[in-house]
Amino acid sequence: MVLPTSMPQRARPVASGSRAANRPRTVPEQIADEFGARVIEGTVVAGHRITEQEVALRFGVSRAPAREALRLLERRGLIEILPRRGTYVRAVSTNAIAELFNVRIALAGYAARAMAQARPDGHVGALEHRLADMRAMARRSDADPREFARAYSRAIGSIAKGSGNDALAAVMRDLANHTAWTTVWRHTLDFATPRRRDAVCRRIGRVVQAIAAGDGEGAESELRVALEDTRDTALGALTQLRGDALDERHRVRTQATDSDPRHDHKEETRHELAGRNRRPGKAPPTGP
């Protein structure tokens, strides 16, 4: 088992969309991100006993930030602190990581539905700006996949905030700060190509269209399908990295009602079809 021996250089957060101005990570957060990434990667094995002193020495910090980093890791479910017995690394399976994705997908879908129903003043426009940022980045051949992932996450954060549900937004913020996302974007090549980034932008564009139209069901379904696709790509990278198989029962899927963009990225949604088929003097088509 090998622990990291120094602080990561300018470790960057995966932004939640609600964190003030994408503030820099604190020293305890950076330590928790780096150490937690090693746990998820499997470099730090389950059952290993870890102490404040060891963390402080490995990262070249005092014991106070080391202690806070361990508390963060405990809240993230990556270590277990046992009174009078010590602190131990917990086992983290690929199945457990899949469930983190599933929880985030379910919450994001609910947030999209709530935002579509409420359509609060200013929030739809803010989401459209987030989408514009993603589209601008998607067109660049030299775009950093991790930067695009952060832009994507900020868009999801805007949806959480636009839901009007403060408790939901807070839970999604906590999930966005989980070490799992840091590790996923470090290793996956999900957003490495302009074509892939453009496909994601089209999907989020459909979500924005549904929200603006007040279509809660459509907004939820479109966002869940988009995030499930991202989850599947990330889990594929992690299973190769870790060497443990995923139990397919943990890959929960949404049943798309019209077209599933996982099969055809160019498929049109019912919102786009309604606009294209509309003619003067002819009512827009209706259907399930």
PDB file of C-alpha atoms in Angstrom:
ATOM      1  CA  MET A   1       0.000   0.000   0.000  1.00  0.00           C
ATOM      2  CA  VAL A   2       1.406   3.377  -1.023  1.00  0.00           C
ATOM      3  CA  LEU A   3       0.231   6.664   0.398  1.00  0.00           C
ATOM      4  CA  PRO A   4       0.660   9.949  -1.490  1.00  0.00           C
ATOM      5  CA  THR A   5       3.798  11.681  -0.273  1.00  0.00           C
ATOM      6  CA  SER A   6       3.015  15.331  -0.915  1.00  0.00           C
ATOM      7  CA  MET A   7       0.232  17.798  -1.400  1.00  0.00           C
ATOM      8  CA  PRO A   8      -1.318  17.736  -4.889  1.00  0.00           C
ATOM      9  CA  GLN A   9      -0.440  20.796  -6.922  1.00  0.00           C
ATOM     10  CA  ARG A  10      -3.384  23.194  -6.988  1.00  0.00           C
ATOM     11  CA  ALA A  11      -6.019  20.497  -6.676  1.00  0.00           C
ATOM     12  CA  ARG A  12      -9.214  21.709  -8.312  1.00  0.00           C
ATOM     13  CA  PRO A  13     -12.772  21.042  -7.184  1.00  0.00           C
ATOM     14  CA  VAL A  14     -15.526  19.579  -9.296  1.00  0.00           C
ATOM     15  CA  ALA A  15     -17.787  22.589  -8.980  1.00  0.00           C
ATOM     16  CA  SER A  16     -21.313  22.150  -7.721  1.00  0.00           C
ATOM     17  CA  GLY A  17     -22.678  25.329  -9.261  1.00  0.00           C
ATOM     18  CA  SER A  18     -23.511  26.813  -5.862  1.00  0.00           C
ATOM     19  CA  ARG A  19     -20.068  27.138  -4.318  1.00  0.00           C
ATOM     20  CA  ALA A  20     -19.157  30.805  -4.096  1.00  0.00           C
ATOM     21  CA  ALA A  21     -17.033  31.736  -7.110  1.00  0.00           C
ATOM     22  CA  ASN A  22     -15.468  28.259  -7.302  1.00  0.00           C
ATOM     23  CA  ARG A  23     -13.325  29.028  -4.275  1.00  0.00           C
ATOM     24  CA  PRO A  24      -9.994  27.205  -3.981  1.00  0.00           C
ATOM     25  CA  ARG A  25     -10.010  23.975  -2.003  1.00  0.00           C
ATOM     26  CA  THR A  26      -8.853  24.244   1.598  1.00  0.00           C
ATOM     27  CA  VAL A  27      -5.816  22.234   2.684  1.00  0.00           C
ATOM     28  CA  PRO A  28      -7.969  19.608   4.479  1.00  0.00           C
ATOM     29  CA  GLU A  29     -10.186  19.310   1.383  1.00  0.00           C
ATOM     30  CA  GLN A  30      -7.172  18.821  -0.879  1.00  0.00           C
ATOM     31  CA  ILE A  31      -5.780  16.139   1.434  1.00  0.00           C
ATOM     32  CA  ALA A  32      -9.167  14.413   1.607  1.00  0.00           C
ATOM     33  CA  ASP A  33      -9.514  14.568  -2.192  1.00  0.00           C
ATOM     34  CA  GLU A  34      -6.061  13.096  -2.812  1.00  0.00           C
ATOM     35  CA  PHE A  35      -6.183  10.447  -0.103  1.00  0.00           C
ATOM     36  CA  GLY A  36      -9.790   9.565  -0.946  1.00  0.00           C
ATOM     37  CA  ALA A  37      -8.899   9.190  -4.615  1.00  0.00           C
ATOM     38  CA  ARG A  38      -6.285   6.593  -3.643  1.00  0.00           C
ATOM     39  CA  VAL A  39      -8.936   4.702  -1.667  1.00  0.00           C
ATOM     40  CA  ILE A  40     -11.349   4.646  -4.610  1.00  0.00           C
ATOM     41  CA  GLU A  41      -8.561   3.713  -7.032  1.00  0.00           C
ATOM     42  CA  GLY A  42      -7.644   0.820  -4.744  1.00  0.00           C
ATOM     43  CA  THR A  43      -4.093   2.054  -4.092  1.00  0.00           C
ATOM     44  CA  VAL A  44      -4.862   2.416  -0.383  1.00  0.00           C
ATOM     45  CA  VAL A  45      -6.358  -0.909   0.646  1.00  0.00           C
ATOM     46  CA  ALA A  46      -9.367  -1.501   2.860  1.00  0.00           C
ATOM     47  CA  GLY A  47      -8.509  -2.206   6.482  1.00  0.00           C
ATOM     48  CA  HIS A  48      -5.343  -0.111   6.498  1.00  0.00           C
ATOM     49  CA  ARG A  49      -4.934   1.783   9.782  1.00  0.00           C
ATOM     50  CA  ILE A  50      -4.203   5.466   9.344  1.00  0.00           C
ATOM     51  CA  THR A  51      -3.259   8.103  11.946  1.00  0.00           C
ATOM     52  CA  GLU A  52      -3.278  11.896  12.068  1.00  0.00           C
ATOM     53  CA  GLN A  53       0.498  11.865  12.442  1.00  0.00           C
ATOM     54  CA  GLU A  54       0.961   9.695   9.350  1.00  0.00           C
ATOM     55  CA  VAL A  55      -1.268  11.957   7.236  1.00  0.00           C
ATOM     56  CA  ALA A  56       0.495  15.074   8.558  1.00  0.00           C
ATOM     57  CA  LEU A  57       3.928  13.661   7.734  1.00  0.00           C
ATOM     58  CA  ARG A  58       2.927  12.367   4.302  1.00  0.00           C
ATOM     59  CA  PHE A  59       1.442  15.692   3.225  1.00  0.00           C
ATOM     60  CA  GLY A  60       3.830  17.997   5.074  1.00  0.00           C
ATOM     61  CA  VAL A  61       1.156  19.702   7.182  1.00  0.00           C
ATOM     62  CA  SER A  62       0.391  20.109  10.869  1.00  0.00           C
ATOM     63  CA  ARG A  63      -1.912  17.728  12.691  1.00  0.00           C
ATOM     64  CA  ALA A  64      -4.870  20.152  12.684  1.00  0.00           C
ATOM     65  CA  PRO A  65      -5.520  20.024   8.899  1.00  0.00           C
ATOM     66  CA  ALA A  66      -4.710  16.300   8.950  1.00  0.00           C
ATOM     67  CA  ARG A  67      -7.390  15.795  11.622  1.00  0.00           C
ATOM     68  CA  GLU A  68      -9.950  17.802   9.624  1.00  0.00           C
ATOM     69  CA  ALA A  69      -9.092  15.831   6.473  1.00  0.00           C
ATOM     70  CA  LEU A  70      -9.833  12.593   8.317  1.00  0.00           C
ATOM     71  CA  ARG A  71     -13.187  13.987   9.443  1.00  0.00           C
ATOM     72  CA  LEU A  72     -14.010  14.849   5.837  1.00  0.00           C
ATOM     73  CA  LEU A  73     -13.044  11.355   4.730  1.00  0.00           C
ATOM     74  CA  GLU A  74     -15.285   9.876   7.424  1.00  0.00           C
ATOM     75  CA  ARG A  75     -18.231  11.995   6.236  1.00  0.00           C
ATOM     76  CA  ARG A  76     -17.572  10.757   2.694  1.00  0.00           C
ATOM     77  CA  GLY A  77     -17.763   7.169   3.917  1.00  0.00           C
ATOM     78  CA  LEU A  78     -14.168   6.334   2.984  1.00  0.00           C
ATOM     79  CA  ILE A  79     -12.729   5.742   6.454  1.00  0.00           C
ATOM     80  CA  GLU A  80     -14.116   4.599   9.782  1.00  0.00           C
ATOM     81  CA  ILE A  81     -13.054   6.231  13.055  1.00  0.00           C
ATOM     82  CA  LEU A  82     -13.468   3.788  15.948  1.00  0.00           C
ATOM     83  CA  PRO A  83     -13.165   5.228  19.487  1.00  0.00           C
ATOM     84  CA  ARG A  84     -10.108   3.882  21.329  1.00  0.00           C
ATOM     85  CA  ARG A  85      -9.342   1.571  18.391  1.00  0.00           C
ATOM     86  CA  GLY A  86      -8.132   3.862  15.631  1.00  0.00           C
ATOM     87  CA  THR A  87      -9.013   4.955  12.107  1.00  0.00           C
ATOM     88  CA  TYR A  88      -9.312   2.437   9.286  1.00  0.00           C
ATOM     89  CA  VAL A  89      -9.862   2.622   5.537  1.00  0.00           C
ATOM     90  CA  ARG A  90     -13.268   1.285   4.549  1.00  0.00           C
ATOM     91  CA  ALA A  91     -13.918  -1.046   1.641  1.00  0.00           C
ATOM     92  CA  VAL A  92     -15.362   0.867  -1.327  1.00  0.00           C
ATOM     93  CA  SER A  93     -16.684  -1.286  -4.151  1.00  0.00           C
ATOM     94  CA  THR A  94     -17.488  -0.254  -7.699  1.00  0.00           C
ATOM     95  CA  ASN A  95     -21.086  -1.149  -6.838  1.00  0.00           C
ATOM     96  CA  ALA A  96     -21.038   1.450  -4.048  1.00  0.00           C
ATOM     97  CA  ILE A  97     -19.658   4.064  -6.443  1.00  0.00           C
ATOM     98  CA  ALA A  98     -22.447   3.185  -8.889  1.00  0.00           C
ATOM     99  CA  GLU A  99     -24.981   3.830  -6.137  1.00  0.00           C
ATOM    100  CA  LEU A 100     -23.487   7.284  -5.550  1.00  0.00           C
ATOM    101  CA  PHE A 101     -24.119   8.007  -9.215  1.00  0.00           C
ATOM    102  CA  ASN A 102     -27.654   6.631  -8.943  1.00  0.00           C
ATOM    103  CA  VAL A 103     -28.493   8.859  -5.987  1.00  0.00           C
ATOM    104  CA  ARG A 104     -27.144  11.919  -7.792  1.00  0.00           C
ATOM    105  CA  ILE A 105     -29.093  11.009 -10.944  1.00  0.00           C
ATOM    106  CA  ALA A 106     -32.341  10.588  -9.006  1.00  0.00           C
ATOM    107  CA  LEU A 107     -31.895  13.883  -7.163  1.00  0.00           C
ATOM    108  CA  ALA A 108     -30.917  15.783 -10.312  1.00  0.00           C
ATOM    109  CA  GLY A 109     -33.936  14.406 -12.157  1.00  0.00           C
ATOM    110  CA  TYR A 110     -36.230  15.477  -9.330  1.00  0.00           C
ATOM    111  CA  ALA A 111     -34.609  18.928  -9.328  1.00  0.00           C
ATOM    112  CA  ALA A 112     -35.189  19.293 -13.080  1.00  0.00           C
ATOM    113  CA  ARG A 113     -38.865  18.380 -12.671  1.00  0.00           C
ATOM    114  CA  ALA A 114     -39.270  20.843  -9.786  1.00  0.00           C
ATOM    115  CA  MET A 115     -37.537  23.627 -11.706  1.00  0.00           C
ATOM    116  CA  ALA A 116     -39.749  23.028 -14.753  1.00  0.00           C
ATOM    117  CA  GLN A 117     -42.853  23.257 -12.606  1.00  0.00           C
ATOM    118  CA  ALA A 118     -41.718  26.407 -10.782  1.00  0.00           C
ATOM    119  CA  ARG A 119     -39.717  28.160 -13.526  1.00  0.00           C
ATOM    120  CA  PRO A 120     -38.430  30.740 -11.014  1.00  0.00           C
ATOM    121  CA  ASP A 121     -37.525  34.192 -12.298  1.00  0.00           C
ATOM    122  CA  GLY A 122     -33.915  34.452 -13.411  1.00  0.00           C
ATOM    123  CA  HIS A 123     -32.972  30.817 -12.875  1.00  0.00           C
ATOM    124  CA  VAL A 124     -33.864  29.602 -16.363  1.00  0.00           C
ATOM    125  CA  GLY A 125     -31.717  32.382 -17.824  1.00  0.00           C
ATOM    126  CA  ALA A 126     -28.847  31.424 -15.510  1.00  0.00           C
ATOM    127  CA  LEU A 127     -29.123  27.825 -16.684  1.00  0.00           C
ATOM    128  CA  GLU A 128     -29.071  28.962 -20.314  1.00  0.00           C
ATOM    129  CA  HIS A 129     -25.820  30.838 -19.571  1.00  0.00           C
ATOM    130  CA  ARG A 130     -24.338  27.650 -18.102  1.00  0.00           C
ATOM    131  CA  LEU A 131     -25.313  25.797 -21.269  1.00  0.00           C
ATOM    132  CA  ALA A 132     -23.744  28.546 -23.408  1.00  0.00           C
ATOM    133  CA  ASP A 133     -20.488  28.103 -21.464  1.00  0.00           C
ATOM    134  CA  MET A 134     -20.590  24.359 -22.139  1.00  0.00           C
ATOM    135  CA  ARG A 135     -21.228  24.895 -25.850  1.00  0.00           C
ATOM    136  CA  ALA A 136     -18.349  27.358 -26.165  1.00  0.00           C
ATOM    137  CA  MET A 137     -16.016  24.885 -24.495  1.00  0.00           C
ATOM    138  CA  ALA A 138     -17.340  21.949 -26.531  1.00  0.00           C
ATOM    139  CA  ARG A 139     -16.272  23.562 -29.806  1.00  0.00           C
ATOM    140  CA  ARG A 140     -12.642  23.938 -28.747  1.00  0.00           C
ATOM    141  CA  SER A 141     -10.398  21.129 -29.940  1.00  0.00           C
ATOM    142  CA  ASP A 142      -7.997  21.825 -27.053  1.00  0.00           C
ATOM    143  CA  ALA A 143     -10.654  21.868 -24.320  1.00  0.00           C
ATOM    144  CA  ASP A 144      -9.658  20.213 -21.039  1.00  0.00           C
ATOM    145  CA  PRO A 145     -12.093  17.330 -20.344  1.00  0.00           C
ATOM    146  CA  ARG A 146     -11.971  18.104 -16.624  1.00  0.00           C
ATOM    147  CA  GLU A 147     -12.865  21.744 -17.234  1.00  0.00           C
ATOM    148  CA  PHE A 148     -15.810  20.625 -19.341  1.00  0.00           C
ATOM    149  CA  ALA A 149     -16.843  18.229 -16.559  1.00  0.00           C
ATOM    150  CA  ARG A 150     -16.820  21.139 -14.131  1.00  0.00           C
ATOM    151  CA  ALA A 151     -18.930  23.245 -16.517  1.00  0.00           C
ATOM    152  CA  TYR A 152     -21.353  20.328 -16.800  1.00  0.00           C
ATOM    153  CA  SER A 153     -21.497  20.022 -13.021  1.00  0.00           C
ATOM    154  CA  ARG A 154     -22.153  23.760 -12.688  1.00  0.00           C
ATOM    155  CA  ALA A 155     -25.154  23.366 -15.005  1.00  0.00           C
ATOM    156  CA  ILE A 156     -26.488  20.582 -12.786  1.00  0.00           C
ATOM    157  CA  GLY A 157     -25.896  22.840  -9.784  1.00  0.00           C
ATOM    158  CA  SER A 158     -27.955  25.575 -11.443  1.00  0.00           C
ATOM    159  CA  ILE A 159     -30.817  23.116 -11.861  1.00  0.00           C
ATOM    160  CA  ALA A 160     -30.580  22.148  -8.188  1.00  0.00           C
ATOM    161  CA  LYS A 161     -30.664  25.800  -7.181  1.00  0.00           C
ATOM    162  CA  GLY A 162     -33.517  26.523  -9.589  1.00  0.00           C
ATOM    163  CA  SER A 163     -35.627  23.767  -8.042  1.00  0.00           C
ATOM    164  CA  GLY A 164     -36.395  26.102  -5.148  1.00  0.00           C
ATOM    165  CA  ASN A 165     -35.719  23.264  -2.713  1.00  0.00           C
ATOM    166  CA  ASP A 166     -32.884  24.341  -0.420  1.00  0.00           C
ATOM    167  CA  ALA A 167     -32.595  20.927   1.238  1.00  0.00           C
ATOM    168  CA  LEU A 168     -32.261  19.234  -2.154  1.00  0.00           C
ATOM    169  CA  ALA A 169     -29.649  21.756  -3.309  1.00  0.00           C
ATOM    170  CA  ALA A 170     -27.628  21.194  -0.115  1.00  0.00           C
ATOM    171  CA  VAL A 171     -27.631  17.402  -0.512  1.00  0.00           C
ATOM    172  CA  MET A 172     -26.569  17.719  -4.151  1.00  0.00           C
ATOM    173  CA  ARG A 173     -23.764  20.090  -3.119  1.00  0.00           C
ATOM    174  CA  ASP A 174     -22.481  17.510  -0.664  1.00  0.00           C
ATOM    175  CA  LEU A 175     -22.584  14.819  -3.342  1.00  0.00           C
ATOM    176  CA  ALA A 176     -20.740  17.064  -5.800  1.00  0.00           C
ATOM    177  CA  ASN A 177     -17.943  17.439  -3.242  1.00  0.00           C
ATOM    178  CA  HIS A 178     -17.499  13.680  -2.850  1.00  0.00           C
ATOM    179  CA  THR A 179     -14.065  12.256  -3.618  1.00  0.00           C
ATOM    180  CA  ALA A 180     -15.643   9.886  -6.130  1.00  0.00           C
ATOM    181  CA  TRP A 181     -16.125  12.684  -8.660  1.00  0.00           C
ATOM    182  CA  THR A 182     -12.511  13.841  -8.280  1.00  0.00           C
ATOM    183  CA  THR A 183     -11.344  10.330  -9.118  1.00  0.00           C
ATOM    184  CA  VAL A 184     -13.794   9.847 -11.964  1.00  0.00           C
ATOM    185  CA  TRP A 185     -12.739  12.976 -13.818  1.00  0.00           C
ATOM    186  CA  ARG A 186      -9.069  12.196 -13.190  1.00  0.00           C
ATOM    187  CA  HIS A 187      -9.248   8.880 -15.031  1.00  0.00           C
ATOM    188  CA  THR A 188     -12.182   8.878 -17.432  1.00  0.00           C
ATOM    189  CA  LEU A 189     -11.852  10.167 -20.992  1.00  0.00           C
ATOM    190  CA  ASP A 190     -15.599  10.797 -21.204  1.00  0.00           C
ATOM    191  CA  PHE A 191     -15.346  14.393 -22.458  1.00  0.00           C
ATOM    192  CA  ALA A 192     -12.096  14.101 -24.412  1.00  0.00           C
ATOM    193  CA  THR A 193     -13.528  14.664 -27.913  1.00  0.00           C
ATOM    194  CA  PRO A 194     -15.515  17.576 -29.411  1.00  0.00           C
ATOM    195  CA  ARG A 195     -18.105  15.076 -30.664  1.00  0.00           C
ATOM    196  CA  ARG A 196     -18.735  13.704 -27.191  1.00  0.00           C
ATOM    197  CA  ARG A 197     -18.894  17.185 -25.659  1.00  0.00           C
ATOM    198  CA  ASP A 198     -21.315  18.304 -28.376  1.00  0.00           C
ATOM    199  CA  ALA A 199     -23.547  15.294 -27.661  1.00  0.00           C
ATOM    200  CA  VAL A 200     -23.690  16.232 -23.978  1.00  0.00           C
ATOM    201  CA  CYS A 201     -24.542  19.832 -24.861  1.00  0.00           C
ATOM    202  CA  ARG A 202     -27.405  18.666 -27.067  1.00  0.00           C
ATOM    203  CA  ARG A 203     -28.791  16.586 -24.247  1.00  0.00           C
ATOM    204  CA  ILE A 204     -28.578  19.395 -21.725  1.00  0.00           C
ATOM    205  CA  GLY A 205     -30.133  21.651 -24.357  1.00  0.00           C
ATOM    206  CA  ARG A 206     -33.131  19.309 -24.366  1.00  0.00           C
ATOM    207  CA  VAL A 207     -33.325  19.570 -20.585  1.00  0.00           C
ATOM    208  CA  VAL A 208     -33.293  23.368 -20.790  1.00  0.00           C
ATOM    209  CA  GLN A 209     -36.005  23.299 -23.477  1.00  0.00           C
ATOM    210  CA  ALA A 210     -38.204  21.077 -21.328  1.00  0.00           C
ATOM    211  CA  ILE A 211     -37.703  23.268 -18.260  1.00  0.00           C
ATOM    212  CA  ALA A 212     -38.511  26.435 -20.217  1.00  0.00           C
ATOM    213  CA  ALA A 213     -41.658  24.740 -21.585  1.00  0.00           C
ATOM    214  CA  GLY A 214     -42.789  23.722 -18.103  1.00  0.00           C
ATOM    215  CA  ASP A 215     -42.491  20.024 -18.990  1.00  0.00           C
ATOM    216  CA  GLY A 216     -41.420  18.492 -15.694  1.00  0.00           C
ATOM    217  CA  GLU A 217     -41.667  14.891 -16.861  1.00  0.00           C
ATOM    218  CA  GLY A 218     -39.608  15.578 -19.981  1.00  0.00           C
ATOM    219  CA  ALA A 219     -36.974  17.560 -18.065  1.00  0.00           C
ATOM    220  CA  GLU A 220     -36.536  14.786 -15.518  1.00  0.00           C
ATOM    221  CA  SER A 221     -36.357  12.021 -18.124  1.00  0.00           C
ATOM    222  CA  GLU A 222     -33.889  13.866 -20.380  1.00  0.00           C
ATOM    223  CA  LEU A 223     -31.541  14.729 -17.521  1.00  0.00           C
ATOM    224  CA  ARG A 224     -31.618  11.251 -16.043  1.00  0.00           C
ATOM    225  CA  VAL A 225     -30.772   9.668 -19.405  1.00  0.00           C
ATOM    226  CA  ALA A 226     -27.902  12.141 -19.931  1.00  0.00           C
ATOM    227  CA  LEU A 227     -26.433  11.477 -16.490  1.00  0.00           C
ATOM    228  CA  GLU A 228     -26.872   7.719 -16.807  1.00  0.00           C
ATOM    229  CA  ASP A 229     -24.764   7.790 -19.955  1.00  0.00           C
ATOM    230  CA  THR A 230     -22.031   9.722 -18.146  1.00  0.00           C
ATOM    231  CA  ARG A 231     -22.258   7.268 -15.242  1.00  0.00           C
ATOM    232  CA  ASP A 232     -21.840   4.264 -17.532  1.00  0.00           C
ATOM    233  CA  THR A 233     -18.750   5.721 -19.204  1.00  0.00           C
ATOM    234  CA  ALA A 234     -17.194   6.579 -15.843  1.00  0.00           C
ATOM    235  CA  LEU A 235     -17.938   3.157 -14.357  1.00  0.00           C
ATOM    236  CA  GLY A 236     -16.341   1.512 -17.365  1.00  0.00           C
ATOM    237  CA  ALA A 237     -13.132   3.452 -16.719  1.00  0.00           C
ATOM    238  CA  LEU A 238     -13.207   2.696 -12.991  1.00  0.00           C
ATOM    239  CA  THR A 239     -13.765  -1.048 -13.406  1.00  0.00           C
ATOM    240  CA  GLN A 240     -10.709  -1.205 -15.658  1.00  0.00           C
ATOM    241  CA  LEU A 241      -8.693   0.822 -13.154  1.00  0.00           C
ATOM    242  CA  ARG A 242      -9.778  -1.128 -10.072  1.00  0.00           C
ATOM    243  CA  GLY A 243     -10.160  -4.572 -11.608  1.00  0.00           C
ATOM    244  CA  ASP A 244     -13.451  -5.375  -9.875  1.00  0.00           C
ATOM    245  CA  ALA A 245     -16.627  -6.123 -11.801  1.00  0.00           C
ATOM    246  CA  LEU A 246     -19.857  -4.163 -11.547  1.00  0.00           C
ATOM    247  CA  ASP A 247     -23.036  -5.981 -10.559  1.00  0.00           C
ATOM    248  CA  GLU A 248     -25.425  -4.857 -13.298  1.00  0.00           C
ATOM    249  CA  ARG A 249     -28.262  -4.627 -10.786  1.00  0.00           C
ATOM    250  CA  HIS A 250     -26.608  -1.398  -9.632  1.00  0.00           C
ATOM    251  CA  ARG A 251     -26.881   0.147 -13.102  1.00  0.00           C
ATOM    252  CA  VAL A 252     -30.382   1.618 -12.725  1.00  0.00           C
ATOM    253  CA  ARG A 253     -31.796   2.944 -15.990  1.00  0.00           C
ATOM    254  CA  THR A 254     -34.559   5.338 -16.933  1.00  0.00           C
ATOM    255  CA  GLN A 255     -37.074   4.166 -19.506  1.00  0.00           C
ATOM    256  CA  ALA A 256     -37.036   6.897 -22.170  1.00  0.00           C
ATOM    257  CA  THR A 257     -40.543   7.738 -23.371  1.00  0.00           C
ATOM    258  CA  ASP A 258     -39.777   8.921 -26.921  1.00  0.00           C
ATOM    259  CA  SER A 259     -36.191   8.527 -28.059  1.00  0.00           C
ATOM    260  CA  ASP A 260     -33.182   7.470 -26.086  1.00  0.00           C
ATOM    261  CA  PRO A 261     -30.136   9.566 -27.078  1.00  0.00           C
ATOM    262  CA  ARG A 262     -27.866   6.809 -25.842  1.00  0.00           C
ATOM    263  CA  HIS A 263     -28.731   4.954 -29.045  1.00  0.00           C
ATOM    264  CA  ASP A 264     -28.733   7.912 -31.409  1.00  0.00           C
ATOM    265  CA  HIS A 265     -27.203  11.212 -30.362  1.00  0.00           C
ATOM    266  CA  LYS A 266     -28.951  12.953 -33.243  1.00  0.00           C
ATOM    267  CA  GLU A 267     -32.454  11.771 -32.315  1.00  0.00           C
ATOM    268  CA  GLU A 268     -34.862  14.641 -31.844  1.00  0.00           C
ATOM    269  CA  THR A 269     -37.003  15.094 -28.761  1.00  0.00           C
ATOM    270  CA  ARG A 270     -40.683  15.820 -28.794  1.00  0.00           C
ATOM    271  CA  HIS A 271     -39.995  19.506 -28.105  1.00  0.00           C
ATOM    272  CA  GLU A 272     -37.835  19.834 -31.225  1.00  0.00           C
ATOM    273  CA  LEU A 273     -40.299  17.822 -33.305  1.00  0.00           C
ATOM    274  CA  ALA A 274     -43.193  19.991 -32.201  1.00  0.00           C
ATOM    275  CA  GLY A 275     -41.345  23.112 -33.309  1.00  0.00           C
ATOM    276  CA  ARG A 276     -40.354  21.632 -36.678  1.00  0.00           C
ATOM    277  CA  ASN A 277     -43.822  20.282 -37.476  1.00  0.00           C
ATOM    278  CA  ARG A 278     -45.686  23.435 -36.543  1.00  0.00           C
ATOM    279  CA  ARG A 279     -47.258  25.161 -39.588  1.00  0.00           C
ATOM    280  CA  PRO A 280     -49.413  28.298 -39.922  1.00  0.00           C
ATOM    281  CA  GLY A 281     -52.998  27.424 -39.156  1.00  0.00           C
ATOM    282  CA  LYS A 282     -52.065  23.970 -37.916  1.00  0.00           C
ATOM    283  CA  ALA A 283     -52.010  23.029 -34.268  1.00  0.00           C
ATOM    284  CA  PRO A 284     -48.787  21.475 -32.986  1.00  0.00           C
ATOM    285  CA  PRO A 285     -48.918  17.690 -32.802  1.00  0.00           C
ATOM    286  CA  THR A 286     -49.775  16.093 -29.511  1.00  0.00           C
ATOM    287  CA  GLY A 287     -48.959  12.689 -28.194  1.00  0.00           C
ATOM    288  CA  PRO A 288     -47.560  10.735 -25.301  1.00  0.00           C
TER     289      PRO A 288
END
